[in-house]
Each structure stands twice: as structure tokens, then as C-alpha cells.
GROMACS .gro file of C-alpha atoms in nm:
model
  189
    1UNK     CA    1  -0.051  -0.001  -0.003
    2UNK     CA    2   0.167   0.349  -0.108
    3UNK     CA    3   0.122   0.647   0.177
    4UNK     CA    4   0.124   0.984   0.036
    5UNK     CA    5   0.110   1.287   0.202
    6UNK     CA    6  -0.144   1.536  -0.003
    7UNK     CA    7  -0.052   1.857   0.231
    8UNK     CA    8  -0.008   2.176   0.014
    9UNK     CA    9  -0.042   2.536   0.078
   10UNK     CA   10  -0.371   2.538   0.005
   11UNK     CA   11  -0.432   2.284   0.301
   12UNK     CA   12  -0.176   2.496   0.504
   13UNK     CA   13  -0.397   2.838   0.383
   14UNK     CA   14  -0.770   2.642   0.524
   15UNK     CA   15  -0.617   2.498   0.851
   16UNK     CA   16  -0.508   2.874   0.944
   17UNK     CA   17  -0.828   3.011   0.853
   18UNK     CA   18  -1.025   2.742   1.024
   19UNK     CA   19  -0.776   2.852   1.394
   20UNK     CA   20  -0.853   3.210   1.327
   21UNK     CA   21  -1.222   3.183   1.245
   22UNK     CA   22  -1.249   2.924   1.586
   23UNK     CA   23  -1.044   3.203   1.817
   24UNK     CA   24  -1.267   3.470   1.652
   25UNK     CA   25  -1.555   3.261   1.775
   26UNK     CA   26  -1.633   3.362   2.131
   27UNK     CA   27  -1.646   3.031   2.370
   28UNK     CA   28  -1.641   3.074   2.741
   29UNK     CA   29  -1.747   2.823   2.945
   30UNK     CA   30  -2.105   2.689   2.904
   31UNK     CA   31  -2.132   2.898   2.580
   32UNK     CA   32  -1.967   2.742   2.360
   33UNK     CA   33  -2.255   2.616   2.125
   34UNK     CA   34  -2.119   2.824   1.844
   35UNK     CA   35  -1.734   2.690   1.833
   36UNK     CA   36  -1.935   2.326   1.859
   37UNK     CA   37  -2.148   2.403   1.507
   38UNK     CA   38  -1.829   2.583   1.329
   39UNK     CA   39  -1.626   2.238   1.455
   40UNK     CA   40  -1.869   1.993   1.299
   41UNK     CA   41  -1.936   2.192   1.040
   42UNK     CA   42  -1.534   2.166   0.888
   43UNK     CA   43  -1.507   1.781   1.020
   44UNK     CA   44  -1.759   1.699   0.789
   45UNK     CA   45  -1.626   1.903   0.497
   46UNK     CA   46  -1.320   1.732   0.614
   47UNK     CA   47  -1.533   1.426   0.537
   48UNK     CA   48  -1.483   1.267   0.865
   49UNK     CA   49  -1.701   0.898   0.912
   50UNK     CA   50  -1.908   1.051   1.161
   51UNK     CA   51  -1.952   1.355   1.318
   52UNK     CA   52  -2.225   1.496   1.649
   53UNK     CA   53  -2.274   1.651   1.935
   54UNK     CA   54  -2.325   1.473   2.248
   55UNK     CA   55  -2.610   1.542   2.563
   56UNK     CA   56  -2.300   1.749   2.703
   57UNK     CA   57  -2.238   1.942   2.436
   58UNK     CA   58  -1.894   1.784   2.350
   59UNK     CA   59  -1.826   1.746   1.988
   60UNK     CA   60  -1.740   1.402   1.885
   61UNK     CA   61  -1.594   1.304   1.562
   62UNK     CA   62  -1.413   0.970   1.440
   63UNK     CA   63  -1.193   0.869   1.134
   64UNK     CA   64  -1.150   0.483   1.048
   65UNK     CA   65  -1.314   0.192   1.215
   66UNK     CA   66  -1.044  -0.067   1.342
   67UNK     CA   67  -0.969  -0.173   1.683
   68UNK     CA   68  -0.673   0.021   1.748
   69UNK     CA   69  -0.853   0.345   1.882
   70UNK     CA   70  -0.627   0.669   1.931
   71UNK     CA   71  -0.826   0.943   2.102
   72UNK     CA   72  -0.795   1.302   2.061
   73UNK     CA   73  -0.851   1.520   2.309
   74UNK     CA   74  -0.955   1.951   2.331
   75UNK     CA   75  -1.153   2.150   2.485
   76UNK     CA   76  -1.370   2.438   2.333
   77UNK     CA   77  -1.449   2.710   2.621
   78UNK     CA   78  -1.189   2.949   2.689
   79UNK     CA   79  -1.222   3.177   2.982
   80UNK     CA   80  -1.407   3.574   3.010
   81UNK     CA   81  -1.238   3.865   2.876
   82UNK     CA   82  -1.294   4.096   3.124
   83UNK     CA   83  -1.000   4.390   3.025
   84UNK     CA   84  -1.043   4.395   2.644
   85UNK     CA   85  -0.943   4.742   2.644
   86UNK     CA   86  -0.572   4.622   2.761
   87UNK     CA   87  -0.535   4.360   2.457
   88UNK     CA   88  -0.247   4.440   2.209
   89UNK     CA   89  -0.494   4.295   1.914
   90UNK     CA   90  -0.875   4.257   1.946
   91UNK     CA   91  -0.929   3.916   2.182
   92UNK     CA   92  -1.162   3.798   1.916
   93UNK     CA   93  -1.023   3.957   1.616
   94UNK     CA   94  -0.806   3.643   1.560
   95UNK     CA   95  -0.567   3.859   1.344
   96UNK     CA   96  -0.210   3.737   1.263
   97UNK     CA   97   0.086   3.988   1.339
   98UNK     CA   98   0.433   3.954   1.236
   99UNK     CA   99   0.339   3.553   1.153
  100UNK     CA  100   0.167   3.526   1.499
  101UNK     CA  101  -0.173   3.488   1.577
  102UNK     CA  102  -0.345   3.683   1.838
  103UNK     CA  103  -0.654   3.601   2.024
  104UNK     CA  104  -0.854   3.474   2.308
  105UNK     CA  105  -0.784   3.078   2.337
  106UNK     CA  106  -0.516   3.099   2.042
  107UNK     CA  107  -0.289   2.863   2.260
  108UNK     CA  108  -0.526   2.672   2.474
  109UNK     CA  109  -0.603   2.543   2.284
  110UNK     CA  110  -0.826   2.639   1.932
  111UNK     CA  111  -0.481   2.577   1.788
  112UNK     CA  112  -0.433   2.233   1.833
  113UNK     CA  113  -0.816   2.163   1.851
  114UNK     CA  114  -0.795   2.275   1.518
  115UNK     CA  115  -0.432   2.098   1.392
  116UNK     CA  116  -0.595   1.758   1.563
  117UNK     CA  117  -0.908   1.790   1.327
  118UNK     CA  118  -0.708   1.842   1.011
  119UNK     CA  119  -0.457   1.600   1.098
  120UNK     CA  120  -0.713   1.321   1.131
  121UNK     CA  121  -0.908   1.417   0.774
  122UNK     CA  122  -0.545   1.379   0.644
  123UNK     CA  123  -0.458   1.051   0.827
  124UNK     CA  124  -0.799   0.939   0.625
  125UNK     CA  125  -0.710   1.067   0.306
  126UNK     CA  126  -0.320   1.003   0.278
  127UNK     CA  127  -0.467   0.618   0.353
  128UNK     CA  128  -0.279   0.608   0.662
  129UNK     CA  129  -0.582   0.383   0.837
  130UNK     CA  130  -0.604   0.039   0.788
  131UNK     CA  131  -0.217  -0.010   0.773
  132UNK     CA  132  -0.077  -0.312   0.984
  133UNK     CA  133   0.044  -0.176   1.296
  134UNK     CA  134  -0.091   0.156   1.265
  135UNK     CA  135  -0.404   0.334   1.387
  136UNK     CA  136  -0.762   0.164   1.236
  137UNK     CA  137  -0.931   0.441   1.395
  138UNK     CA  138  -0.865   0.802   1.508
  139UNK     CA  139  -1.177   0.953   1.766
  140UNK     CA  140  -1.139   1.330   1.853
  141UNK     CA  141  -1.349   1.405   2.161
  142UNK     CA  142  -1.360   1.772   2.174
  143UNK     CA  143  -1.500   1.837   2.563
  144UNK     CA  144  -1.736   2.166   2.589
  145UNK     CA  145  -1.590   2.324   2.839
  146UNK     CA  146  -1.291   2.185   3.135
  147UNK     CA  147  -1.473   2.455   3.359
  148UNK     CA  148  -1.821   2.511   3.434
  149UNK     CA  149  -2.007   2.234   3.358
  150UNK     CA  150  -1.657   2.004   3.334
  151UNK     CA  151  -1.771   1.736   3.527
  152UNK     CA  152  -2.096   1.687   3.334
  153UNK     CA  153  -1.908   1.661   3.009
  154UNK     CA  154  -1.584   1.451   3.156
  155UNK     CA  155  -1.870   1.183   3.232
  156UNK     CA  156  -2.011   1.187   2.917
  157UNK     CA  157  -1.726   1.225   2.753
  158UNK     CA  158  -1.596   0.934   2.931
  159UNK     CA  159  -1.801   0.688   2.752
  160UNK     CA  160  -1.533   0.610   2.454
  161UNK     CA  161  -1.258   0.554   2.704
  162UNK     CA  162  -1.314   0.181   2.697
  163UNK     CA  163  -1.248   0.139   2.360
  164UNK     CA  164  -0.943   0.395   2.352
  165UNK     CA  165  -0.583   0.237   2.306
  166UNK     CA  166  -0.425   0.583   2.365
  167UNK     CA  167  -0.480   0.931   2.402
  168UNK     CA  168  -0.337   1.256   2.299
  169UNK     CA  169  -0.436   1.555   2.441
  170UNK     CA  170  -0.347   1.831   2.235
  171UNK     CA  171  -0.234   2.130   2.451
  172UNK     CA  172   0.076   2.397   2.471
  173UNK     CA  173   0.371   2.235   2.471
  174UNK     CA  174   0.669   2.459   2.349
  175UNK     CA  175   0.693   2.114   2.051
  176UNK     CA  176   0.790   1.828   2.286
  177UNK     CA  177   0.601   1.524   2.427
  178UNK     CA  178   0.493   1.582   2.751
  179UNK     CA  179   0.364   1.236   2.973
  180UNK     CA  180   0.138   1.423   3.255
  181UNK     CA  181  -0.135   1.438   3.419
  182UNK     CA  182  -0.238   1.799   3.579
  183UNK     CA  183  -0.562   1.826   3.795
  184UNK     CA  184  -0.657   1.427   3.708
  185UNK     CA  185  -1.028   1.387   3.763
  186UNK     CA  186  -1.153   1.023   3.866
  187UNK     CA  187  -1.498   0.926   3.879
  188UNK     CA  188  -1.697   0.592   3.812
  189UNK     CA  189  -1.849   0.525   3.500
   0.00000   0.00000   0.00000
């Protein structure tokens, strides 16, 4: 089987535009609906096999259908902006200045969330799913909030945990793979 990565400048510009739109879409804790719908729309556009919003407001997207499940985890919510007049760029402008994206959620964690969506789509498009020794199933569970209704969201998204082989939490890490567990939440399912 031949694997071909079809990443080009157009794909790069589409990802950047998606990240900018994500930053421009306000998603305070417990107010993530517009952002969830934006993610669902993009997943459908990128030909995900399954896309839904669960009862807690989490976005669940899936590509592939095999026994090895890699779970990409992100959250949509951001903290409130109470000091917009002190920002160098508008908090929901999604402006790129000198090659840097500015706006609420641009680092935590809208950029990596959007990159995960595109990575899963690229894995499917490039033929990476179903190869022996490589994941057959990539699932993105994008929690509505880590704050606010976080417990409800975690409990709802926990139903996906029994199937996973590995999980990647796409948080900021200065381009390093980090094995960590800060603030784990434990509950019975």
C-alpha cells in the first residue's frame, strides 16, 4: 500500500483560516455552542466518517473503524475577557501580526484543537488508516468545557474511554511530547 501525504499550501491556508475563525468564535465556559457547530461543519467538510454533538455539548468526530483507537482530546471553552481594552489586538480578532496569531484561546487550546481535526482528516485522506501496526481508528472528543460544566462533560465523554488504545491531549507544549497528568479527575462510570 502506498502512502501519500497530500499537504500543500492550500491545506495550510485552510488550517490557518479555520484557526482564525475558531479564535473569532467566542466560547466561554458553558457557551460553546457556536464553536461546536463550527467544528462539526469543518469535520463534515473534511469527510469525517462520524460527527456528532453529544448530550453534554462535546463534539465527537471519528475517522476509521478498526480495533486500535487513538483518542485526540481537546476543549472548546475559554476564560472570560474582562480587560479587552488592555489587549494589543482584539481578543476575538484572530489577527496574525508578524507571523503570530493573537486572540483568546489561540494557545489554550484552539490552535491545537483545529490542528487535530486536520491531522485526523489527513490521516484518512493519506491512507494511514487500516495499515498493519498503525491506528485503524482516530477519534476526536472535543469537550465543551474543562471549567463550568466540566464534570458533566467529562462524565459524558468518559463513555469513549473504554475503547481507546491511547490518548493525545493537544495542549500547548513548546513542540515537545509531554507525559503528564495535571489536575486529574477521577469518577466511576
